[in-house]
Coordinates of C-alpha atoms in Angstrom, one line a residue:
Chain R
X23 CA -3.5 -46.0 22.8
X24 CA -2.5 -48.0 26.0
X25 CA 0.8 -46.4 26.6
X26 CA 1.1 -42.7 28.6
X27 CA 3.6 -40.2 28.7
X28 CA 4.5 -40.3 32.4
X29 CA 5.3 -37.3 34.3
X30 CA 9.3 -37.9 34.9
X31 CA 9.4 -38.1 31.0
X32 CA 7.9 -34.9 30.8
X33 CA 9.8 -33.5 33.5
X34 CA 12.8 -34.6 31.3
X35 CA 11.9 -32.3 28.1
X36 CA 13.4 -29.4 30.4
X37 CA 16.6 -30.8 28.5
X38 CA 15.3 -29.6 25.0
X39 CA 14.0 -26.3 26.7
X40 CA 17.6 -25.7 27.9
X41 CA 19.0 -26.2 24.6
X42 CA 17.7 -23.2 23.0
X43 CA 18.0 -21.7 26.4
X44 CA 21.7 -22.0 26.3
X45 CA 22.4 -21.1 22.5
X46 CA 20.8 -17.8 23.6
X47 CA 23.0 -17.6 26.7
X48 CA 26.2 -18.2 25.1
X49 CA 25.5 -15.9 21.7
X50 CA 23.6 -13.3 23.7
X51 CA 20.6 -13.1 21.8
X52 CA 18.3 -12.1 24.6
X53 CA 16.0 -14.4 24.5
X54 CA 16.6 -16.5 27.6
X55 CA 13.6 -14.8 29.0
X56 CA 11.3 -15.3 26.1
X57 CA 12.3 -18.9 25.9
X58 CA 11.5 -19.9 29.4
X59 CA 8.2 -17.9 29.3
X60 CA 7.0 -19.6 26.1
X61 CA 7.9 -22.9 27.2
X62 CA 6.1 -22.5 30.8
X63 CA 3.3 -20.8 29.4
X64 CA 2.9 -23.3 26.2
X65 CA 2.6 -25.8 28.8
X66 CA 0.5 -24.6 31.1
X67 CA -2.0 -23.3 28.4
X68 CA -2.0 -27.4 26.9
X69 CA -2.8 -28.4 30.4
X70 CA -5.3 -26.1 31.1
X71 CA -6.6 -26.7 27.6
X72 CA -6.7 -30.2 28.2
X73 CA -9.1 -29.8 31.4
X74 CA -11.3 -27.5 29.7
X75 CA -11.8 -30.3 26.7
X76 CA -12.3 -33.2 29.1
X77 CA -15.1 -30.4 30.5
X78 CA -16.0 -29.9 26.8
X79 CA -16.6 -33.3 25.4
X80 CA -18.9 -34.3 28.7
X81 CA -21.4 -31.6 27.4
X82 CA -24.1 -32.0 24.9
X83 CA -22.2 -31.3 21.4
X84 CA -24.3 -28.1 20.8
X85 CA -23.3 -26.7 23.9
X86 CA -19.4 -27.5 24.1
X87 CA -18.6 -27.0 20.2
X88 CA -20.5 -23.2 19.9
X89 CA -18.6 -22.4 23.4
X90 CA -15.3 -23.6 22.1
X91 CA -15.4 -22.2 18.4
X92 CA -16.5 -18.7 20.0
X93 CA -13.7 -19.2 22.5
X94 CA -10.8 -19.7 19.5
X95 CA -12.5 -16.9 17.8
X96 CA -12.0 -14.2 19.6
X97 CA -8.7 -15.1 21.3
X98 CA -7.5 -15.3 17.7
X99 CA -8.8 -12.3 16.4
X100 CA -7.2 -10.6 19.2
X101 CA -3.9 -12.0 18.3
X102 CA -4.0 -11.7 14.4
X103 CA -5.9 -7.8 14.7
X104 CA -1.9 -6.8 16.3
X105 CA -0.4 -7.1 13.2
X106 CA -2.8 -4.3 11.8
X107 CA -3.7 -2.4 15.4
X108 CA -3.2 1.0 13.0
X109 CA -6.1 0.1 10.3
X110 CA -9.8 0.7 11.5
X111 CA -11.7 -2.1 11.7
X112 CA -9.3 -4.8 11.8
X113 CA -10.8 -6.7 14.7
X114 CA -13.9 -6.7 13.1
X115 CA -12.5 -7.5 9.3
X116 CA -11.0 -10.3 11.0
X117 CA -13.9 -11.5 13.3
X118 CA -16.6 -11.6 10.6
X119 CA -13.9 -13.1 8.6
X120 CA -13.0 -16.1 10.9
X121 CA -17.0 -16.8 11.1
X122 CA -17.7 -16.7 7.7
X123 CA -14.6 -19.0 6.9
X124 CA -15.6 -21.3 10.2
X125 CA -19.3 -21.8 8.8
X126 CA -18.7 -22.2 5.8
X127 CA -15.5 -25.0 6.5
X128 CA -18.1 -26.5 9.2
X129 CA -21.1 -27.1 6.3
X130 CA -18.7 -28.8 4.3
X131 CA -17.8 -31.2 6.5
X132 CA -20.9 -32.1 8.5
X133 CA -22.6 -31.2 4.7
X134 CA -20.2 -34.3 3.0
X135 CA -19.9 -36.3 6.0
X136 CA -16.3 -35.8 6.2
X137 CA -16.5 -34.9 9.8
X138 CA -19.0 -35.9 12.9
X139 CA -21.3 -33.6 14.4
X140 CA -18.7 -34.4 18.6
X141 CA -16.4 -32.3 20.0
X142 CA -13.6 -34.7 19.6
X143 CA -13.5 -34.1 16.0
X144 CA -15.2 -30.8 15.6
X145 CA -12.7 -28.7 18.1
X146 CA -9.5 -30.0 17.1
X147 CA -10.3 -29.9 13.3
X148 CA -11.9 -26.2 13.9
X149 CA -8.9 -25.3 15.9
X150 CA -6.5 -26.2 13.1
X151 CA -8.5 -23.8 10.5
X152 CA -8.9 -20.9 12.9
X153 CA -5.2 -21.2 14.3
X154 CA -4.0 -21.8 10.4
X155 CA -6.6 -18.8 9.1
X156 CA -5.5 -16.3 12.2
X157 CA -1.5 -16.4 11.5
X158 CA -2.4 -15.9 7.1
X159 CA -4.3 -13.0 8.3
X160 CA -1.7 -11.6 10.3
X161 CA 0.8 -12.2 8.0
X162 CA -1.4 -11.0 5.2
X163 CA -2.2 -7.6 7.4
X164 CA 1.7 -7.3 8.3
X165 CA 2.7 -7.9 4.1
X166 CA 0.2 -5.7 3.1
X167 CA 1.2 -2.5 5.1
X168 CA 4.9 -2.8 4.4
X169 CA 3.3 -3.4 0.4
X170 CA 1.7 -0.1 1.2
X171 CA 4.9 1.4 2.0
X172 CA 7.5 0.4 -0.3
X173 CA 5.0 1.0 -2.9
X174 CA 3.9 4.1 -1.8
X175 CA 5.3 6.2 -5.1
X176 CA 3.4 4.0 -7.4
X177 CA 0.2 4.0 -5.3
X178 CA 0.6 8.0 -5.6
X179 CA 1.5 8.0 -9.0
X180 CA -1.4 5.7 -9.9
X181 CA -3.8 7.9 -8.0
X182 CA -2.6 11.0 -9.9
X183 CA -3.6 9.5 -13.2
X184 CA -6.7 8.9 -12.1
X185 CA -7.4 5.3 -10.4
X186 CA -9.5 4.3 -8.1
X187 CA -8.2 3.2 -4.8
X188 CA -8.7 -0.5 -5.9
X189 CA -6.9 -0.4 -9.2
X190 CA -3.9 2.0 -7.8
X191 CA -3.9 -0.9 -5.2
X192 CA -4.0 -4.2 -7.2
X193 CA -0.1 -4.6 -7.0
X194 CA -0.1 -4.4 -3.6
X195 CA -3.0 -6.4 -2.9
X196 CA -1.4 -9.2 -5.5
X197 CA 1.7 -8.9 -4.0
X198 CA 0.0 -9.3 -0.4
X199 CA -1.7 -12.9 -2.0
X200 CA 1.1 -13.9 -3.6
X201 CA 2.6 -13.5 -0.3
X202 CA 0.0 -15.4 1.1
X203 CA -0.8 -18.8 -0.7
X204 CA 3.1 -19.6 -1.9
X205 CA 3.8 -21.1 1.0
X206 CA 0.6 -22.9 1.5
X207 CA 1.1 -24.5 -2.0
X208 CA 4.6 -25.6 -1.1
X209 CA 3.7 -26.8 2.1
X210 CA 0.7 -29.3 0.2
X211 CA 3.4 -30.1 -2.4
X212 CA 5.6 -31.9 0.3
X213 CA 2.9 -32.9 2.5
X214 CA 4.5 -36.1 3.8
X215 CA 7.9 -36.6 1.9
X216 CA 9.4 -33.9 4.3
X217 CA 7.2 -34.4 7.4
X218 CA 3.9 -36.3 8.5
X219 CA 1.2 -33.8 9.6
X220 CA 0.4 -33.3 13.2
X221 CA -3.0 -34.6 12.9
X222 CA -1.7 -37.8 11.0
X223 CA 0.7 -38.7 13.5
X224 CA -1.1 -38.3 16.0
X225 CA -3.6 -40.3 14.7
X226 CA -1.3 -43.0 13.9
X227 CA 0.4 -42.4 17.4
X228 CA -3.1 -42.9 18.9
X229 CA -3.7 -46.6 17.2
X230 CA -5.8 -45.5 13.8
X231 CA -4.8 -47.4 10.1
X232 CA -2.5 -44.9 8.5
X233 CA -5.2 -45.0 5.9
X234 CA -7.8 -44.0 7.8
X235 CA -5.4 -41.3 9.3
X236 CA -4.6 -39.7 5.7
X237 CA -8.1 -39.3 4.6
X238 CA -8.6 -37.3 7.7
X239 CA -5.2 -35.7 7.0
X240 CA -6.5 -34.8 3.5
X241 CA -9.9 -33.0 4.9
X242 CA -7.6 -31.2 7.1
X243 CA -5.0 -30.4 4.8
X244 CA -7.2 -29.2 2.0
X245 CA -9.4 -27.4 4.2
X246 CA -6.5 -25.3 5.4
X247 CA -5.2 -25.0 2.1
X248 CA -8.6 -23.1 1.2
X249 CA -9.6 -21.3 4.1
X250 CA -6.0 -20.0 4.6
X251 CA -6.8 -18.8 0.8
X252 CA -10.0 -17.4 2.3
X253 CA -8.3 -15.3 4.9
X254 CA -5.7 -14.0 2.9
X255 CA -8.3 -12.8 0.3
X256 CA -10.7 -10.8 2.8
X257 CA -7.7 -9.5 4.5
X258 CA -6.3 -8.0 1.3
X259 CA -9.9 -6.8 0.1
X260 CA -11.1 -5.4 2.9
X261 CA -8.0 -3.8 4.1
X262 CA -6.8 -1.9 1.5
X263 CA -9.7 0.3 1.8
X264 CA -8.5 2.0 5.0
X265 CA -5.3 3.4 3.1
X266 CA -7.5 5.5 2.0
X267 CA -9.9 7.9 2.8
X268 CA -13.3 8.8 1.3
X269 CA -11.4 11.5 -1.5
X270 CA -9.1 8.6 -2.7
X271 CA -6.1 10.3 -0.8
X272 CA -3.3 8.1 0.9
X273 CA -4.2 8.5 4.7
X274 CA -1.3 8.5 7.0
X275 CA -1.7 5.4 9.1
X276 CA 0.5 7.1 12.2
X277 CA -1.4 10.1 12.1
X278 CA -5.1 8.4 11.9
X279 CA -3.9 6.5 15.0
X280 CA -3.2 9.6 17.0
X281 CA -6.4 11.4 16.5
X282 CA -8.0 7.9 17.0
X283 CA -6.0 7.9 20.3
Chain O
X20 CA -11.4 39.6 -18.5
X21 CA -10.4 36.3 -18.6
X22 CA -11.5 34.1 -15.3
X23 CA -8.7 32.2 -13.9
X24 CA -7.8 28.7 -14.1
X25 CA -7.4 27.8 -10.6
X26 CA -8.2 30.2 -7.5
X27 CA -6.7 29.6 -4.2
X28 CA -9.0 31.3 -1.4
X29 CA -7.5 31.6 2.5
X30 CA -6.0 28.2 1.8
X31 CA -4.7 25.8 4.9
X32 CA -2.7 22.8 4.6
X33 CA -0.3 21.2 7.2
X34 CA 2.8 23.9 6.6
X35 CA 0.5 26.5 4.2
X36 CA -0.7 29.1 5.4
X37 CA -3.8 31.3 4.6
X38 CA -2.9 31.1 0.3
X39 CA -4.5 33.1 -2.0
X40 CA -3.4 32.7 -5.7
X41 CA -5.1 32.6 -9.6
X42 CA -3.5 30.7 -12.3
X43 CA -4.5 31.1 -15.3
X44 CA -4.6 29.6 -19.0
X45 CA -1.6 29.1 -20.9
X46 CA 0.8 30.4 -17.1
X47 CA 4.2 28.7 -16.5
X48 CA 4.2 29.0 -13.0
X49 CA 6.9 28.2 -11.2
X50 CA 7.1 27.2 -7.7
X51 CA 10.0 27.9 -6.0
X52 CA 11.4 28.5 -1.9
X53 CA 13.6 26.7 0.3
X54 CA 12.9 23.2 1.3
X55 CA 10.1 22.6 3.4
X56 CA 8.3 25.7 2.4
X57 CA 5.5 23.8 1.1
X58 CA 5.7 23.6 -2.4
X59 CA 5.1 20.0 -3.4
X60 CA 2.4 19.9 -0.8
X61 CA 0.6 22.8 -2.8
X62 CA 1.3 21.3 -5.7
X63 CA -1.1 18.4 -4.5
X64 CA -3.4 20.3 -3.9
X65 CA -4.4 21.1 -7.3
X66 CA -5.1 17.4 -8.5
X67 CA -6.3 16.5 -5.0
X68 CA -3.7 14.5 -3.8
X69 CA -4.1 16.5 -0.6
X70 CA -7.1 18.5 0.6
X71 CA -7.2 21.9 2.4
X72 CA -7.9 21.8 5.8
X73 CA -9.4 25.4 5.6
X74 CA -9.4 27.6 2.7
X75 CA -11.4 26.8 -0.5
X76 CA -9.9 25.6 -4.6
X77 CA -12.0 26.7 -7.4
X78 CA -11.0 25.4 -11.0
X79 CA -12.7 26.4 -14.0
X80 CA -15.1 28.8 -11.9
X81 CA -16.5 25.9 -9.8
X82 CA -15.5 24.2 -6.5
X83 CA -12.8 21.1 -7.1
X84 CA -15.0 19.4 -4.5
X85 CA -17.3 19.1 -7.2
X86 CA -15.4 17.1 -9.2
X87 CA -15.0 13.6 -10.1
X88 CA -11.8 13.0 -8.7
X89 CA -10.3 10.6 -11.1
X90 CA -11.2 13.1 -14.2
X91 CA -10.2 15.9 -12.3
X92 CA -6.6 13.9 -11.7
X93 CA -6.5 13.0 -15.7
X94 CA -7.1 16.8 -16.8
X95 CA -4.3 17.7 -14.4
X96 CA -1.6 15.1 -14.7
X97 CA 1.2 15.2 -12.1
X98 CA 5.1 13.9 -12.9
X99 CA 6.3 13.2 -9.7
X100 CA 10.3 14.3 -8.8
X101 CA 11.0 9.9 -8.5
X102 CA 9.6 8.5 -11.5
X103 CA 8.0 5.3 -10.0
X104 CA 7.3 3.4 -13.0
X105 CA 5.0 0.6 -12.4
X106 CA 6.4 -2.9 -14.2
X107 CA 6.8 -4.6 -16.8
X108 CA 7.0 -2.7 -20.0
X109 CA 7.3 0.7 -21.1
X110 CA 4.5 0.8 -22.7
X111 CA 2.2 -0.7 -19.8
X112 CA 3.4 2.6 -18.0
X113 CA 2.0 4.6 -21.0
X114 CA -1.3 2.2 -21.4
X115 CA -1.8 2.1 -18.1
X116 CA -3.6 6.2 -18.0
X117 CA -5.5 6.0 -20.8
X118 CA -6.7 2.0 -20.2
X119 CA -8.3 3.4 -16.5
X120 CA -10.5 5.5 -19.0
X121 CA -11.0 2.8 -21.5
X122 CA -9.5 5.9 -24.1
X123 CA -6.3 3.4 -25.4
X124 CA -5.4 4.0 -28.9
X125 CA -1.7 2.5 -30.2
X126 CA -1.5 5.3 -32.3
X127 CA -1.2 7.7 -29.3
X128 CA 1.3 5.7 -27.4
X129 CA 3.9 5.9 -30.7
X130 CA 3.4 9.7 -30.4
X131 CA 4.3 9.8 -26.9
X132 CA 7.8 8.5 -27.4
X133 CA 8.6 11.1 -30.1
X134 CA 7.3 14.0 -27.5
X135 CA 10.1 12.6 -24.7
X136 CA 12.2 11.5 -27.8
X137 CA 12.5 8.0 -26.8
X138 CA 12.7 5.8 -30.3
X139 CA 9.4 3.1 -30.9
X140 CA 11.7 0.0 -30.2
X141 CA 11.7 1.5 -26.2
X142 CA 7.7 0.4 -26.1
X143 CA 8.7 -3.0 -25.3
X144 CA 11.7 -2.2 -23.2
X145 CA 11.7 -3.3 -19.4
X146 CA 11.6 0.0 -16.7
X147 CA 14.3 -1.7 -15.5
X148 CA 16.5 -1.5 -17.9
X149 CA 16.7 2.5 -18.1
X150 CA 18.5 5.4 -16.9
X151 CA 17.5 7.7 -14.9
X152 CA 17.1 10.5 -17.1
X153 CA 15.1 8.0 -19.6
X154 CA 12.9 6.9 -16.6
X155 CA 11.6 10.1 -15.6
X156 CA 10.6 11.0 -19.9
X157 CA 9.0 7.5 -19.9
X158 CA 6.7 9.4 -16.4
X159 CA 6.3 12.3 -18.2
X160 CA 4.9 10.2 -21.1
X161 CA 2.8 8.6 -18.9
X162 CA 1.5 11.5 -17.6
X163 CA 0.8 13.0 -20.7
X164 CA -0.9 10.0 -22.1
X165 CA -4.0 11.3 -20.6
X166 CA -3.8 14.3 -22.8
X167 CA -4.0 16.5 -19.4
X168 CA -4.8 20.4 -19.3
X169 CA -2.7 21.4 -16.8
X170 CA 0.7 19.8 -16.2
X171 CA 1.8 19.5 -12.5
X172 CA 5.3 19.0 -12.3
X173 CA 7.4 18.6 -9.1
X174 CA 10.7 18.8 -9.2
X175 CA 11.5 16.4 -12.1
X176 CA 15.2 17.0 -12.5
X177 CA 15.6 17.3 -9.1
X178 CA 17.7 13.5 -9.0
X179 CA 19.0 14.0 -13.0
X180 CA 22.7 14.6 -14.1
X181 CA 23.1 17.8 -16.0
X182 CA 22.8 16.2 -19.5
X183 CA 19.5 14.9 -18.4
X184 CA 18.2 18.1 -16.6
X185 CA 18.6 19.7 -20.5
X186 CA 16.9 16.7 -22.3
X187 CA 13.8 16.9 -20.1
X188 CA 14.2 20.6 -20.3
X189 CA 14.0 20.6 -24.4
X190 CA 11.1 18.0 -24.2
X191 CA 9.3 19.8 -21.4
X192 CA 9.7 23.4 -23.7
X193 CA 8.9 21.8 -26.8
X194 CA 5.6 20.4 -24.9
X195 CA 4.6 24.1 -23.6
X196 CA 5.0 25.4 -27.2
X197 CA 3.1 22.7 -29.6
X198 CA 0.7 21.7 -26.8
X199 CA -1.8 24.2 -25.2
X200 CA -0.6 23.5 -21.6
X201 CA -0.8 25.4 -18.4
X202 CA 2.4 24.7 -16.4
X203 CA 2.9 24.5 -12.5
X204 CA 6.4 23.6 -11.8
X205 CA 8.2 23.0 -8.2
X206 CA 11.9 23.9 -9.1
X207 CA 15.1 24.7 -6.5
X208 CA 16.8 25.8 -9.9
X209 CA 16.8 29.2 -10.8
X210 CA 18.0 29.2 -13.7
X211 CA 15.6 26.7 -14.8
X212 CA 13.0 28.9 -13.5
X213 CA 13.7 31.6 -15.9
X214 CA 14.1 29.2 -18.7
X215 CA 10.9 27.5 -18.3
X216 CA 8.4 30.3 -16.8
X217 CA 6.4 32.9 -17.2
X218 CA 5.7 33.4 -13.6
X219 CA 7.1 32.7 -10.5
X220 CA 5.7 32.6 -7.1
X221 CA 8.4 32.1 -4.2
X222 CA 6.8 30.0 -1.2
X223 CA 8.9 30.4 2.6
X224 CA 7.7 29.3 6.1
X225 CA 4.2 28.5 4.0
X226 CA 3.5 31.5 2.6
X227 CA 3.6 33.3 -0.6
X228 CA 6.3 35.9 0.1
X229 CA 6.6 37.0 -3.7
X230 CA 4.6 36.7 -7.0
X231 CA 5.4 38.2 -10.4
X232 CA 6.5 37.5 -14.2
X233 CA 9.8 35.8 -15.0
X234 CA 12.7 36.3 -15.4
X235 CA 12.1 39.9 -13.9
X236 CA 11.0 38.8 -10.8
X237 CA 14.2 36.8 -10.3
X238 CA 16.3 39.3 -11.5
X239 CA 15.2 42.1 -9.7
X240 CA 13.7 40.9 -6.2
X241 CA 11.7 42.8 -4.0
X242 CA 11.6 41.4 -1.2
X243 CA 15.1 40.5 1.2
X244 CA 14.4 36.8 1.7
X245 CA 13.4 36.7 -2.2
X246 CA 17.4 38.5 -2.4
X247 CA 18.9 36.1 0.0
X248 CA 17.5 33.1 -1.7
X249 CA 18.6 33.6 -5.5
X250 CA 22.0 34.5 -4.3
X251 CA 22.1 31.7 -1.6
X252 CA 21.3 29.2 -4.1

């Protein structure tokens, strides 16, 4: 693509910033501060993300991709492991869980030759997995505990006639999936009558054949579509196990936390 | 001399304090203090919903550590004071025990309904549609499904209207008397006490203040807060 954004046009999207900005002003929803952060701090991190990519994609592709993957790793499991900070293990759960669900999208692709072995495909493609597989864990951690509570009675009165954790558990953890992969399926149902994909338009913006642009938009889209299905599924069987304790007994979560410190 | 059912040793558990008991065979032991005394949570302690944190439980003779804990919670079935039925059907509430042991016979379930005198057609009815009072006989049902030995029951008229309160009563006496059952009841009702008992044990600040038979022990306390509670009450 010849064309650039230039900088006064940027400068200008302070307008749509002070939209929002302004709604929250005049209604008093107290998020004026949480607006301007986000928007200074979304652009700064695309900036800085943009220098660290040029870096990137000038290094040999087994150096940059391992570095970046790691990178968008952790700093998601971080953010998704808040939704759960009570449960044991949750940083782990979802660490192992975005590696398995990276390595095994990544041999697909370079396994089918949907994908190229270069940074400019692998990080932005890995990025949209990860970022897509970090907020279904979240959510999926956040659904389940508040399945754990509202259901508490029924977990107890399960227990009491003698299941297991797991089966005194399987309507919260099919609840918690339910949860999960609904709006995934509607999301692929519309794909393109509602909205065109990021990755499609930007292909498009940047000069490809829209044809070219919706396979690419398919591997992405399907990819998501499973490994989003992935997450959900080892959040919700892994994580049910730390309601309980070793003598099938409902722990309390607040209290394990304290002693934990 | 007969051994006793269960045997509570120096038993510790967040508000209990240092409980001793024996229950045995065939007792209709009710449970009974002022909220907060501790009586549901040492109702969970016989079926393992809760542990002691100091103190030891001996059932049949031997540890309940010992064990299996989803046997041990099918011989001593626990009907909760909310119902919590789990969807769809009526009858997946009263499956749903006996499936867990692979021990499902149709045969059974029919039964059930004429114990907590529900009619047949109810087997297919949704939980949703029923009343309260016809909600907690469907739990009972469910609980007795697993054809327990003991019967745990906390407070199960507790959120009933007094019509209700004497239909589970008649079902719940009718139980005791054709089924060889031992009883352990959390009740505020005193009356009910009497009714259903044969012995009471009154709980306060987490302690056993006052064991004996019913009704005599309601009728003639011996201790003061024993006193003060029937006639608060």
């Amino acid at each position: 693509m010849d064309r650039d954004v230039s900088n006064f046009s940027l400068l200008v999207l302070i307008v749509f910033v002070m939209i929002p900005f302004t709604i929250s002003y005049f209604y008093q929803l107290g998020l004026k501060k949480d607006i301007l952060w986000s928007s200074i701090r979304g652009a700064l991190q695309l900036f800085l993300i943009g220098l660290i990519l040029t870096y990137l994609f000038n290094l040999e592709p087994m150096i940059g991709i391992p570095i970046m993957l790691s990178v968008m790793i952790i700093i998601a499991t971080f953010h998704a492991r808040k939704k759960g900070k009570e449960l044991p293990n949750v940083f782990l759960t979802i660490l192992s869980g975005l590696i398995v669900i990276e390595i095994f999208v990544l041999a697909l692709w370079l396994g089918f030759d949907m994908v190229s072995f270069t940074p400019e495909e692998i990080i932005p493609m890995s990025g949209m997995v990860i970022g897509n597989s970090m907020v279904a864990m979240g959510l999926s951690l956040e659904r389940m505990k508040s399945e754990f509570s509202t259901n508490q009675g029924k977990i107890i009165a399960a227990l009491s006639l003698g299941a297991t954790p797991k089966q005194a558990s399987h309507l919260s953890v099919r609840r918690t999936l339910n949860a999960a992969l609904i709006p995934n399926i509607d999301q692929l149902k519309t794909i393109g009558l509602v909205q065109l994909p990021g990755m499609m338009t930007g292909l498009i913006l940047g000069g490809v054949e829209p044809i070219v642009a919706i396979k690419y938009q398919l591997v992405i889209s399907i990819s998501i579509f499973s490994t989003v299905s992935v997450s959900a599924i080892i959040v919700s069987l892994v994580m049910y196990r730390f309601f309980y304790n070793e003598n099938m007994q409902i722990v309390d979560l607040d209290e394990r936390q304290n002693k934990n410190g | 001399m007969q051994k006793p059912l269960f045997e509570l040793k120096g038993v510790y558990k967040r508000i209990l304090k240092n409980i001793n008991l024996e229950i045995y065979k065939g007792d209709r032991v009710m449970l009974f203090g002022p909220s907060g005394s501790g009586k549901s949570t040492l109702l969970h302690l016989f079926n393992r919903l809760h542990d002691p944190e100091k103190g030891n439980i001996y059932y049949n003779g031997d540890s309940i550590d010992n064990y299996d804990i989803p046997k041990l919670r099918k011989n001593i079935g626990l009907v909760l004071q909310q119902p919590h039925l789990f969807p769809e059907t009526v009858e997946d509430n009263l499956k749903y025990g006996p499936s867990l042991f692979e021990e499902w016979e149709q045969e059974w379930v029919n039964q059930l309904l004429d114990y907590v005198n529900l009619p047949k057609s109810y087997l297919k009815k949704s939980v949703d549609e029923l009343s309260g009072g016809e909600k907690q006989r469907v739990s009972l049902a469910r609980t007795l499904a697993n054809k327990p030995e003991v019967l745990l029951l906390d407070e199960p008229t507790s959120a009933l209207d007094d019509q209700n309160i004497e239909r589970i009563e008649e079902v719940l006496m009718r139980l005791i008397t054709t089924k060889d059952l031992t009883v352990i009841m959390v009740t505020h009702n005193i009356e009910q006490a009497k009714r259903l008992g044969t012995k009471g044990i009154f709980l306060q600040n987490g302690g056993v203040r006052e064991e004996g038979l019913l009704p005599q022990m309601l009728d003639r306390p011996k201790t003061e807060e024993l006193k003060k509670f029937t006639t608060n009450i």
